[in-house]
mmCIF file of C-alpha atoms in Angstrom:
data_model
loop_
_atom_site.group_PDB
_atom_site.id
_atom_site.type_symbol
_atom_site.label_atom_id
_atom_site.label_comp_id
_atom_site.label_asym_id
_atom_site.label_seq_id
_atom_site.Cartn_x
_atom_site.Cartn_y
_atom_site.Cartn_z
ATOM 1 C CA MET A 1 115.183 117.109 95.734
ATOM 2 C CA LYS A 2 117.171 119.557 97.893
ATOM 3 C CA LYS A 3 116.813 117.683 101.160
ATOM 4 C CA GLY A 4 118.742 120.143 103.335
ATOM 5 C CA GLN A 5 116.709 123.123 102.178
ATOM 6 C CA LEU A 6 113.476 121.161 102.474
ATOM 7 C CA ALA A 7 114.297 120.108 106.046
ATOM 8 C CA PHE A 8 115.109 123.685 107.040
ATOM 9 C CA LEU A 9 111.840 124.946 105.542
ATOM 10 C CA ALA A 10 109.981 122.212 107.421
ATOM 11 C CA GLY A 11 111.608 123.552 110.601
ATOM 12 C CA THR A 12 110.397 127.085 109.897
ATOM 13 C CA HIS A 13 106.941 125.644 109.217
ATOM 14 C CA ALA A 14 106.991 123.939 112.613
ATOM 15 C CA VAL A 15 107.763 127.248 114.330
ATOM 16 C CA ASN A 16 105.152 129.184 112.368
ATOM 17 C CA ASP A 17 102.350 126.697 112.992
ATOM 18 C CA LEU A 18 103.347 126.389 116.637
ATOM 19 C CA TYR A 19 101.699 129.800 117.028
ATOM 20 C CA GLN A 20 98.734 128.758 114.933
ATOM 21 C CA GLY A 21 98.236 125.852 117.345
ATOM 22 C CA ALA A 22 98.932 127.988 120.421
ATOM 23 C CA ILE A 23 95.749 130.008 119.948
ATOM 24 C CA PRO A 24 93.218 127.143 120.311
ATOM 25 C CA ALA A 25 95.389 125.729 123.105
ATOM 26 C CA MET A 26 95.012 129.027 124.983
ATOM 27 C CA LEU A 27 91.214 129.098 124.719
ATOM 28 C CA PRO A 28 90.423 126.911 127.782
ATOM 29 C CA PHE A 29 92.761 129.042 129.903
ATOM 30 C CA LEU A 30 91.130 132.225 128.604
ATOM 31 C CA MET A 31 87.685 130.817 129.428
ATOM 32 C CA ALA A 32 88.770 130.000 132.977
ATOM 33 C CA GLU A 33 90.692 133.245 133.542
ATOM 34 C CA ARG A 34 88.353 135.715 131.838
ATOM 35 C CA GLN A 35 84.986 133.884 131.871
ATOM 36 C CA TYR A 36 84.549 133.854 128.086
ATOM 37 C CA GLY A 37 81.662 131.862 126.613
ATOM 38 C CA TYR A 38 81.763 129.489 123.637
ATOM 39 C CA ALA A 39 80.763 132.273 121.252
ATOM 40 C CA ALA A 40 83.572 134.486 122.551
ATOM 41 C CA VAL A 41 86.260 131.829 122.139
ATOM 42 C CA SER A 42 84.872 130.921 118.711
ATOM 43 C CA GLY A 43 85.266 134.596 117.834
ATOM 44 C CA LEU A 44 88.930 134.331 118.772
ATOM 45 C CA ALA A 45 89.205 131.235 116.576
ATOM 46 C CA PHE A 46 87.784 133.327 113.734
ATOM 47 C CA ALA A 47 90.340 136.060 114.415
ATOM 48 C CA ALA A 48 93.130 133.493 114.140
ATOM 49 C CA SER A 49 91.907 131.399 111.210
ATOM 50 C CA GLY A 50 89.394 133.572 109.382
ATOM 51 C CA VAL A 51 91.261 136.873 109.332
ATOM 52 C CA SER A 52 94.512 135.059 108.591
ATOM 53 C CA SER A 53 92.939 133.203 105.713
ATOM 54 C CA LEU A 54 91.538 136.370 104.166
ATOM 55 C CA PHE A 55 95.043 137.836 103.995
ATOM 56 C CA GLN A 56 96.782 134.794 102.530
ATOM 57 C CA PRO A 57 95.674 135.367 98.908
ATOM 58 C CA LEU A 58 97.149 138.876 99.061
ATOM 59 C CA PHE A 59 100.504 137.526 100.209
ATOM 60 C CA GLY A 60 100.261 134.835 97.526
ATOM 61 C CA VAL A 61 99.826 137.426 94.760
ATOM 62 C CA LEU A 62 102.728 139.442 96.151
ATOM 63 C CA SER A 63 105.028 136.409 96.230
ATOM 64 C CA ASP A 64 104.144 135.580 92.592
ATOM 65 C CA ARG A 65 105.009 139.079 91.370
ATOM 66 C CA GLU A 66 108.405 139.185 93.032
ATOM 67 C CA PRO A 67 110.264 136.810 95.393
ATOM 68 C CA ARG A 68 109.817 138.076 98.944
ATOM 69 C CA THR A 69 111.666 135.571 101.072
ATOM 70 C CA TRP A 70 111.739 138.024 103.973
ATOM 71 C CA LEU A 71 108.024 137.320 104.483
ATOM 72 C CA VAL A 72 108.947 133.921 105.938
ATOM 73 C CA PRO A 73 110.767 135.179 109.089
ATOM 74 C CA ALA A 74 108.577 138.290 109.283
ATOM 75 C CA GLY A 75 105.546 135.999 109.315
ATOM 76 C CA PHE A 76 106.471 133.753 112.215
ATOM 77 C CA LEU A 77 107.932 136.650 114.253
ATOM 78 C CA THR A 78 104.672 138.601 113.862
ATOM 79 C CA ALA A 79 102.708 135.489 114.833
ATOM 80 C CA ALA A 80 104.796 135.087 117.985
ATOM 81 C CA PHE A 81 104.296 138.734 118.959
ATOM 82 C CA GLY A 82 100.537 138.511 118.433
ATOM 83 C CA VAL A 83 100.167 135.372 120.549
ATOM 84 C CA VAL A 84 102.225 136.798 123.429
ATOM 85 C CA ALA A 85 100.420 140.150 123.330
ATOM 86 C CA ALA A 86 97.016 138.403 123.294
ATOM 87 C CA ALA A 87 97.995 136.365 126.355
ATOM 88 C CA LEU A 88 99.084 139.487 128.229
ATOM 89 C CA SER A 89 96.071 141.669 127.368
ATOM 90 C CA SER A 90 92.995 141.682 129.576
ATOM 91 C CA ASP A 91 90.435 143.407 127.323
ATOM 92 C CA TYR A 92 88.528 141.146 124.902
ATOM 93 C CA LEU A 93 88.786 143.561 121.962
ATOM 94 C CA ALA A 94 92.554 143.909 122.449
ATOM 95 C CA THR A 95 92.882 140.141 122.729
ATOM 96 C CA TRP A 96 90.901 139.713 119.517
ATOM 97 C CA LEU A 97 93.034 142.241 117.650
ATOM 98 C CA PHE A 98 96.307 140.675 118.791
ATOM 99 C CA VAL A 99 95.074 137.199 117.833
ATOM 100 C CA ALA A 100 94.141 138.629 114.420
ATOM 101 C CA LEU A 101 97.648 140.113 114.136
ATOM 102 C CA ALA A 102 99.101 136.677 114.850
ATOM 103 C CA GLY A 103 96.877 135.325 112.090
ATOM 104 C CA VAL A 104 98.200 137.902 109.632
ATOM 105 C CA GLY A 105 101.750 136.813 110.468
ATOM 106 C CA ILE A 106 100.823 133.183 109.894
ATOM 107 C CA ALA A 107 99.237 134.210 106.570
ATOM 108 C CA ALA A 108 102.357 136.084 105.442
ATOM 109 C CA TYR A 109 104.506 132.996 105.998
ATOM 110 C CA HIS A 110 102.613 130.356 104.036
ATOM 111 C CA PRO A 111 102.572 131.362 100.310
ATOM 112 C CA PRO A 112 106.298 132.146 99.924
ATOM 113 C CA ALA A 113 107.366 129.226 102.122
ATOM 114 C CA THR A 114 105.107 126.780 100.248
ATOM 115 C CA SER A 115 106.480 127.934 96.887
ATOM 116 C CA GLN A 116 110.036 127.500 98.167
ATOM 117 C CA ALA A 117 109.184 124.012 99.442
ATOM 118 C CA ARG A 118 107.745 123.044 96.048
ATOM 119 C CA ALA A 119 110.937 124.282 94.376
ATOM 120 C CA ALA A 120 113.087 122.302 96.815
ATOM 121 C CA GLY A 121 111.023 119.123 96.527
ATOM 122 C CA GLY A 122 110.121 119.105 92.846
ATOM 123 C CA SER A 123 106.986 117.158 91.941
ATOM 124 C CA SER A 124 107.237 114.684 94.839
ATOM 125 C CA GLN A 125 104.208 114.420 97.114
ATOM 126 C CA LYS A 126 106.512 113.043 99.815
ATOM 127 C CA ALA A 127 108.565 116.247 99.707
ATOM 128 C CA MET A 128 105.488 118.440 100.104
ATOM 129 C CA SER A 129 104.239 116.164 102.883
ATOM 130 C CA VAL A 130 107.561 116.571 104.723
ATOM 131 C CA PHE A 131 107.194 120.350 104.540
ATOM 132 C CA SER A 132 103.541 120.130 105.552
ATOM 133 C CA VAL A 133 104.237 117.792 108.447
ATOM 134 C CA GLY A 134 106.657 120.349 109.844
ATOM 135 C CA GLY A 135 103.676 122.603 110.444
ATOM 136 C CA THR A 136 101.649 119.756 111.870
ATOM 137 C CA VAL A 137 104.431 118.869 114.306
ATOM 138 C CA GLY A 138 104.610 122.500 115.422
ATOM 139 C CA GLY A 139 100.861 122.576 115.937
ATOM 140 C CA SER A 140 100.949 119.334 117.921
ATOM 141 C CA LEU A 141 103.611 120.723 120.269
ATOM 142 C CA ALA A 142 101.647 123.902 120.916
ATOM 143 C CA PRO A 143 99.133 122.523 123.476
ATOM 144 C CA ALA A 144 101.899 120.997 125.604
ATOM 145 C CA LEU A 145 103.975 124.188 125.446
ATOM 146 C CA VAL A 146 101.002 126.406 126.294
ATOM 147 C CA THR A 147 99.987 124.118 129.167
ATOM 148 C CA TRP A 148 103.552 124.053 130.484
ATOM 149 C CA ILE A 149 103.984 127.834 130.355
ATOM 150 C CA ILE A 150 100.537 129.367 130.896
ATOM 151 C CA GLY A 151 98.987 126.460 132.792
ATOM 152 C CA ALA A 152 101.891 126.127 135.232
ATOM 153 C CA LEU A 153 103.275 129.673 135.393
ATOM 154 C CA GLY A 154 100.278 131.787 134.421
ATOM 155 C CA PHE A 155 99.690 134.354 131.705
ATOM 156 C CA PRO A 156 102.539 136.659 132.899
ATOM 157 C CA ALA A 157 105.008 133.978 131.733
ATOM 158 C CA SER A 158 103.639 134.006 128.167
ATOM 159 C CA PRO A 159 106.684 135.885 126.699
ATOM 160 C CA LEU A 160 108.473 132.515 126.935
ATOM 161 C CA LEU A 161 106.277 131.423 124.028
ATOM 162 C CA ALA A 162 108.288 133.727 121.740
ATOM 163 C CA VAL A 163 111.569 131.816 122.249
ATOM 164 C CA PRO A 164 111.106 129.353 119.320
ATOM 165 C CA ALA A 165 110.464 132.213 116.870
ATOM 166 C CA LEU A 166 113.493 134.179 118.039
ATOM 167 C CA VAL A 167 115.773 131.146 117.739
ATOM 168 C CA MET A 168 114.477 130.276 114.259
ATOM 169 C CA ALA A 169 114.842 133.901 113.128
ATOM 170 C CA VAL A 170 118.539 133.796 114.015
ATOM 171 C CA LEU A 171 118.947 130.502 112.121
ATOM 172 C CA TRP A 172 117.066 131.942 109.134
ATOM 173 C CA PHE A 173 119.332 134.976 108.814
ATOM 174 C CA VAL A 174 122.449 132.812 109.167
ATOM 175 C CA GLN A 175 121.127 130.498 106.437
ATOM 176 C CA ALA A 176 120.128 133.418 104.200
ATOM 177 C CA SER A 177 123.558 134.998 104.524
ATOM 178 C CA ARG A 178 125.208 131.718 103.542
ATOM 179 C CA ALA A 179 122.855 131.300 100.564
ATOM 180 C CA ARG A 180 123.662 134.807 99.285
ATOM 181 C CA ARG A 181 127.385 134.040 99.398
ATOM 182 C CA LEU A 182 126.838 130.839 97.393
ATOM 183 C CA VAL A 183 124.721 132.657 94.793
ATOM 184 C CA ARG A 184 127.356 135.358 94.330
ATOM 185 C CA ALA A 185 130.082 132.721 93.949
ATOM 186 C CA ALA A 186 128.019 130.784 91.381
ATOM 187 C CA ALA A 187 127.236 133.956 89.431
ATOM 188 C CA ALA A 188 130.908 134.909 89.306
ATOM 189 C CA SER A 189 131.893 131.524 87.846
ATOM 190 C CA ALA A 190 128.940 131.117 85.429
ATOM 191 C CA PRO A 191 129.487 131.549 81.664
ATOM 192 C CA PRO A 192 127.868 134.549 79.933
ATOM 193 C CA GLY A 193 124.145 134.098 79.259
ATOM 194 C CA ALA A 194 123.652 131.386 81.905
ATOM 195 C CA GLY A 195 120.561 131.600 84.058
ATOM 196 C CA ALA A 196 118.429 133.469 81.546
ATOM 197 C CA ALA A 197 114.828 133.948 82.548
ATOM 198 C CA VAL A 198 112.261 131.415 81.383
ATOM 199 C CA PRO A 199 109.761 132.980 78.968
ATOM 200 C CA ASP A 200 106.315 133.625 80.326
ATOM 201 C CA GLY A 201 103.641 131.055 79.580
ATOM 202 C CA VAL A 202 105.802 127.949 79.214
ATOM 203 C CA ARG A 203 104.586 126.426 82.443
ATOM 204 C CA GLY A 204 101.139 125.597 81.118
ATOM 205 C CA THR A 205 97.607 126.961 81.130
ATOM 206 C CA ASP A 206 95.889 128.036 84.331
ATOM 207 C CA ASP A 207 92.747 125.922 84.809
ATOM 208 C CA TRP A 208 90.503 128.116 86.952
ATOM 209 C CA ARG A 209 87.467 125.841 86.620
ATOM 210 C CA ARG A 210 89.131 122.824 88.206
ATOM 211 C CA PHE A 211 90.898 125.072 90.673
ATOM 212 C CA SER A 212 87.481 126.398 91.763
ATOM 213 C CA GLN A 213 86.275 122.826 92.295
ATOM 214 C CA LEU A 214 89.265 122.172 94.538
ATOM 215 C CA VAL A 215 88.613 125.379 96.497
ATOM 216 C CA ALA A 216 85.031 124.218 97.137
ATOM 217 C CA VAL A 217 86.334 120.909 98.496
ATOM 218 C CA ILE A 218 88.858 122.658 100.760
ATOM 219 C CA ILE A 219 86.176 125.018 102.083
ATOM 220 C CA GLY A 220 84.257 121.923 103.154
ATOM 221 C CA TRP A 221 87.469 120.611 104.755
ATOM 222 C CA SER A 222 88.231 123.819 106.630
ATOM 223 C CA VAL A 223 84.924 124.159 108.486
ATOM 224 C CA PRO A 224 85.203 120.908 110.492
ATOM 225 C CA PHE A 225 88.971 121.307 110.848
ATOM 226 C CA VAL A 226 88.769 124.764 112.470
ATOM 227 C CA THR A 227 85.687 123.932 114.550
ATOM 228 C CA VAL A 228 87.037 120.663 115.947
ATOM 229 C CA THR A 229 90.380 122.345 116.666
ATOM 230 C CA SER A 230 88.599 125.101 118.603
ATOM 231 C CA LEU A 231 86.105 122.981 120.548
ATOM 232 C CA VAL A 232 87.387 119.424 121.037
ATOM 233 C CA SER A 233 89.460 120.139 124.173
ATOM 234 C CA LEU A 234 86.492 122.007 125.664
ATOM 235 C CA HIS A 235 84.313 118.989 124.814
ATOM 236 C CA ALA A 236 86.624 116.756 126.842
ATOM 237 C CA GLN A 237 86.537 119.109 129.827
ATOM 238 C CA ARG A 238 82.945 120.351 129.873
ATOM 239 C CA ASP A 239 81.047 117.249 128.725
ATOM 240 C CA LEU A 240 83.300 114.386 129.824
ATOM 241 C CA GLY A 241 84.645 115.856 133.069
ATOM 242 C CA GLN A 242 88.327 115.825 132.146
ATOM 243 C CA SER A 243 91.075 118.170 133.344
ATOM 244 C CA GLU A 244 92.677 121.001 131.390
ATOM 245 C CA ALA A 245 95.744 118.791 130.878
ATOM 246 C CA ALA A 246 93.545 116.015 129.440
ATOM 247 C CA GLY A 247 91.879 118.506 127.110
ATOM 248 C CA ALA A 248 95.291 119.672 125.921
ATOM 249 C CA ALA A 249 96.322 116.032 125.434
ATOM 250 C CA VAL A 250 93.332 115.454 123.124
ATOM 251 C CA LEU A 251 94.331 118.477 121.059
ATOM 252 C CA THR A 252 97.942 117.270 120.956
ATOM 253 C CA GLY A 253 96.830 113.819 119.824
ATOM 254 C CA TYR A 254 94.653 115.396 117.143
ATOM 255 C CA THR A 255 97.462 117.457 115.629
ATOM 256 C CA ALA A 256 100.094 114.719 116.078
ATOM 257 C CA ALA A 257 97.850 112.294 114.205
ATOM 258 C CA GLY A 258 97.655 114.931 111.501
ATOM 259 C CA ALA A 259 101.438 114.668 111.100
ATOM 260 C CA VAL A 260 101.162 110.917 110.522
ATOM 261 C CA GLY A 261 98.294 111.444 108.105
ATOM 262 C CA THR A 262 100.246 114.067 106.158
ATOM 263 C CA LEU A 263 103.228 111.760 105.621
ATOM 264 C CA LEU A 264 101.001 108.797 104.773
ATOM 265 C CA GLY A 265 99.021 110.954 102.345
ATOM 266 C CA GLY A 266 102.233 111.988 100.571
ATOM 267 C CA TRP A 267 103.199 108.334 100.137
ATOM 268 C CA ILE A 268 99.729 107.410 98.859
ATOM 269 C CA GLY A 269 99.774 110.374 96.470
ATOM 270 C CA ASP A 270 103.120 109.353 94.950
ATOM 271 C CA ARG A 271 102.249 105.658 94.710
ATOM 272 C CA TYR A 272 98.539 105.596 93.852
ATOM 273 C CA GLY A 273 97.686 109.114 92.686
ATOM 274 C CA ARG A 274 96.747 112.363 94.365
ATOM 275 C CA THR A 275 93.004 112.029 93.908
ATOM 276 C CA ARG A 276 93.038 108.701 95.765
ATOM 277 C CA ALA A 277 94.780 110.336 98.717
ATOM 278 C CA VAL A 278 92.142 113.085 98.780
ATOM 279 C CA ARG A 279 89.141 110.746 98.488
ATOM 280 C CA LEU A 280 90.411 108.239 101.026
ATOM 281 C CA GLY A 281 91.035 110.971 103.578
ATOM 282 C CA TYR A 282 87.539 112.420 103.285
ATOM 283 C CA LEU A 283 85.876 109.013 103.432
ATOM 284 C CA LEU A 284 87.735 108.033 106.622
ATOM 285 C CA ALA A 285 87.159 111.410 108.272
ATOM 286 C CA LEU A 286 83.355 111.107 108.058
ATOM 287 C CA PRO A 287 82.874 108.212 110.574
ATOM 288 C CA ALA A 288 85.638 109.612 112.797
ATOM 289 C CA LEU A 289 83.738 112.910 113.078
ATOM 290 C CA ALA A 290 80.610 110.931 113.941
ATOM 291 C CA GLY A 291 82.594 109.308 116.773
ATOM 292 C CA ILE A 292 83.571 112.728 118.154
ATOM 293 C CA ALA A 293 79.935 113.850 118.173
ATOM 294 C CA TRP A 294 78.687 110.617 119.779
ATOM 295 C CA ALA A 295 81.585 109.897 122.201
ATOM 296 C CA PRO A 296 80.093 108.717 125.523
ATOM 297 C CA SER A 297 83.511 108.387 127.172
ATOM 298 C CA PHE A 298 86.897 110.048 127.105
ATOM 299 C CA GLY A 299 88.568 107.016 125.544
ATOM 300 C CA ILE A 300 86.200 106.982 122.562
ATOM 301 C CA LEU A 301 86.691 110.729 122.134
ATOM 302 C CA VAL A 302 90.479 110.283 122.052
ATOM 303 C CA VAL A 303 90.337 107.451 119.495
ATOM 304 C CA SER A 304 87.834 109.297 117.292
ATOM 305 C CA THR A 305 89.806 112.542 117.459
ATOM 306 C CA VAL A 306 93.087 110.825 116.569
ATOM 307 C CA LEU A 307 91.470 109.028 113.618
ATOM 308 C CA PHE A 308 89.829 112.256 112.487
ATOM 309 C CA GLY A 309 93.146 114.152 112.640
ATOM 310 C CA ALA A 310 94.954 111.504 110.594
ATOM 311 C CA ALA A 311 92.182 111.245 108.005
ATOM 312 C CA MET A 312 91.806 115.007 107.580
ATOM 313 C CA PHE A 313 95.483 115.392 106.758
ATOM 314 C CA LEU A 314 95.746 112.517 104.281
ATOM 315 C CA PRO A 315 94.702 114.891 101.450
ATOM 316 C CA PHE A 316 96.783 117.865 102.623
ATOM 317 C CA ALA A 317 99.937 117.569 100.474
ATOM 318 C CA ALA A 318 97.899 116.451 97.454
ATOM 319 C CA GLN A 319 95.569 119.436 97.757
ATOM 320 C CA VAL A 320 98.491 121.880 97.877
ATOM 321 C CA THR A 321 100.244 120.463 94.806
ATOM 322 C CA LEU A 322 96.978 120.017 92.898
ATOM 323 C CA ALA A 323 96.245 123.709 93.462
ATOM 324 C CA GLN A 324 99.684 124.669 92.154
ATOM 325 C CA ASP A 325 99.277 122.392 89.131
ATOM 326 C CA TYR A 326 95.856 123.845 88.304
ATOM 327 C CA LEU A 327 97.462 127.336 88.346
ATOM 328 C CA PRO A 328 101.029 126.592 87.182
ATOM 329 C CA ASN A 329 101.763 130.256 86.418
ATOM 330 C CA ARG A 330 100.600 131.428 89.856
ATOM 331 C CA PRO A 331 101.896 129.024 92.537
ATOM 332 C CA GLY A 332 101.828 131.661 95.282
ATOM 333 C CA THR A 333 98.286 132.691 94.399
ATOM 334 C CA ALA A 334 97.226 129.027 94.347
ATOM 335 C CA SER A 335 98.735 128.476 97.803
ATOM 336 C CA GLY A 336 97.228 131.679 99.152
ATOM 337 C CA LEU A 337 93.731 130.928 97.897
ATOM 338 C CA THR A 338 93.621 127.265 98.938
ATOM 339 C CA LEU A 339 95.417 127.647 102.273
ATOM 340 C CA GLY A 340 93.967 131.105 102.807
ATOM 341 C CA LEU A 341 90.627 132.148 101.387
ATOM 342 C CA ALA A 342 89.216 128.620 101.449
ATOM 343 C CA MET A 343 90.319 128.280 105.067
ATOM 344 C CA ALA A 344 88.532 131.541 105.874
ATOM 345 C CA ALA A 345 85.265 129.633 105.641
ATOM 346 C CA GLY A 346 86.294 127.594 108.662
ATOM 347 C CA GLY A 347 87.002 130.705 110.685
ATOM 348 C CA LEU A 348 83.813 132.418 109.538
ATOM 349 C CA CYS A 349 81.656 129.427 110.443
ATOM 350 C CA SER A 350 83.365 128.705 113.760
ATOM 351 C CA PRO A 351 81.406 131.359 115.723
ATOM 352 C CA LEU A 352 78.136 129.907 114.344
ATOM 353 C CA PHE A 353 78.986 126.510 115.816
ATOM 354 C CA GLY A 354 80.069 128.255 119.027
ATOM 355 C CA TRP A 355 76.654 129.882 119.339
ATOM 356 C CA LEU A 356 75.012 126.522 118.673
ATOM 357 C CA ALA A 357 77.168 124.978 121.417
ATOM 358 C CA ASP A 358 76.158 127.762 123.817
ATOM 359 C CA SER A 359 72.448 127.145 123.155
ATOM 360 C CA SER A 360 72.303 123.363 122.604
ATOM 361 C CA GLY A 361 75.600 121.905 123.821
ATOM 362 C CA LEU A 362 78.797 120.817 122.130
ATOM 363 C CA PRO A 363 77.495 117.436 120.859
ATOM 364 C CA ALA A 364 74.766 119.258 118.906
ATOM 365 C CA ALA A 365 77.400 121.453 117.285
ATOM 366 C CA PHE A 366 79.433 118.399 116.271
ATOM 367 C CA TYR A 367 76.378 116.628 114.813
ATOM 368 C CA ALA A 368 75.571 119.736 112.740
ATOM 369 C CA LEU A 369 79.162 119.729 111.573
ATOM 370 C CA LEU A 370 78.815 116.080 110.550
ATOM 371 C CA GLY A 371 75.828 116.848 108.322
ATOM 372 C CA LEU A 372 77.698 119.678 106.635
ATOM 373 C CA PHE A 373 80.774 117.523 106.011
ATOM 374 C CA VAL A 374 78.895 115.118 103.726
ATOM 375 C CA LEU A 375 79.026 117.672 100.861
ATOM 376 C CA PRO A 376 82.847 117.962 100.548
ATOM 377 C CA VAL A 377 83.110 114.165 100.738
ATOM 378 C CA LEU A 378 80.921 113.950 97.640
ATOM 379 C CA LEU A 379 82.712 116.806 95.867
ATOM 380 C CA ALA A 380 86.107 115.160 96.421
ATOM 381 C CA PHE A 381 85.132 112.412 93.952
ATOM 382 C CA ARG A 382 84.822 114.967 91.135
ATOM 383 C CA LEU A 383 88.450 116.105 91.293
ATOM 384 C CA LEU A 384 90.818 115.166 88.444
ATOM 385 C CA ASP A 385 94.602 115.192 88.429
ATOM 386 C CA PRO A 386 96.066 117.385 85.614
ATOM 387 C CA ARG A 387 98.996 114.960 85.314
ATOM 388 C CA GLY A 388 96.613 112.081 84.650
ATOM 389 C CA ASP A 389 93.994 110.631 86.973
ATOM 390 C CA THR A 390 95.191 107.239 88.207
ATOM 391 C CA SER A 391 92.473 106.811 90.787
ATOM 392 C CA GLU A 392 90.003 104.857 88.649
ATOM 393 C CA SER A 393 91.001 101.295 87.802
ATOM 394 C CA GLY A 394 94.604 102.397 87.296
ATOM 395 C CA ALA A 395 93.641 104.157 84.044
ATOM 396 C CA SER A 396 95.203 107.409 83.015
ATOM 397 C CA SER A 397 92.706 109.968 81.736
ATOM 398 C CA ARG A 398 93.836 113.445 80.817
ATOM 399 C CA PRO A 399 91.748 116.590 81.275
ATOM 400 C CA GLU A 400 90.769 118.521 78.189
ATOM 401 C CA GLU A 401 93.615 121.019 78.620
ATOM 402 C CA PRO A 402 96.730 119.338 79.952
ATOM 403 C CA VAL A 403 98.761 121.377 82.402
ATOM 404 C CA ASP A 404 102.504 121.038 82.706
ATOM 405 C CA THR A 405 103.968 120.331 86.110
ATOM 406 C CA PRO A 406 104.862 123.745 87.509
ATOM 407 C CA GLY A 407 107.908 125.057 89.224
ATOM 408 C CA PRO A 408 107.435 128.130 91.379
ATOM 409 C CA ARG A 409 108.722 131.401 90.068
#
């Protein structure tokens, strides 16, 4: 495990997902400033998550064909520009387009960065959870940063939101320059024939059937994740009479709990098996989502939201590495499809729940979400680990076509 490289990639993930978290954190301020309805803000959530997710498979295919490490800094810089431009624009269409641009930047970052993190961490679930939790930490900081800048200083101060991306871009180029010098020095001292390319096909067989099963599970994960992220702070303010700061605090608690859940899920995946981490997370998330829908008081909403955030991220690292192991010859494509196209379902469905909230109230939208979430909970129990399923009585059962543990290209 290359701990230094993994830690640096986790830092870039924190910056990238800071802008992913900034968009839902901005929604209450946009509603107050520009009188948007629930459907309008859900449309912005779609622009951020749905459009972004549709682009991620494309970036995944590109990163599999040829290493494109420049997509990592280009991604989070584009995300920062889109968020700032959306905050400064006054027209809804322009705001939507800039939010979508931020989503494209976020999409460009994830496949190449995830492949690099897998290479740095090897087969360890803890390593992937460290990389993943970097993004969760960034997302959890976003509500506080947005509240501090836009809430206190107003939308004209939104260019301050770009500072983290600019600082990380400088660090990235310094790190990249140092890495190039080390590679040239190693190449100069290597014996002839060293570093020959690995022949195609030695990584194993791509199992598209099981990969499709995993995508179906993640689609069911993404719908409640995106919808709760978009609407939970509004639920605290509109239904429970809390302030904008309290609504931001709920969102911060939600994403911070996700960081804890990601790390815990990595430990469970390494110790007890990846499928156990996935199943446990989905089972715990179901009653927590019921608590969000039912919550008669702010305290119960906070507890339910924190539990839901932790439970939803227990399977995160396992789902990423399972996807890459199902498609060992296409790690970027696997990351792009699972983190991208599957997540698009959440963005596509978010406006539907926004319209339901407009017509029947936010609790009704959350109860509808609860009914939908039962299906992915059931589907999660059909997943098998290509390295050997250790989730049933400690037995190891292999799938019909074993797949070697992959390393990204």
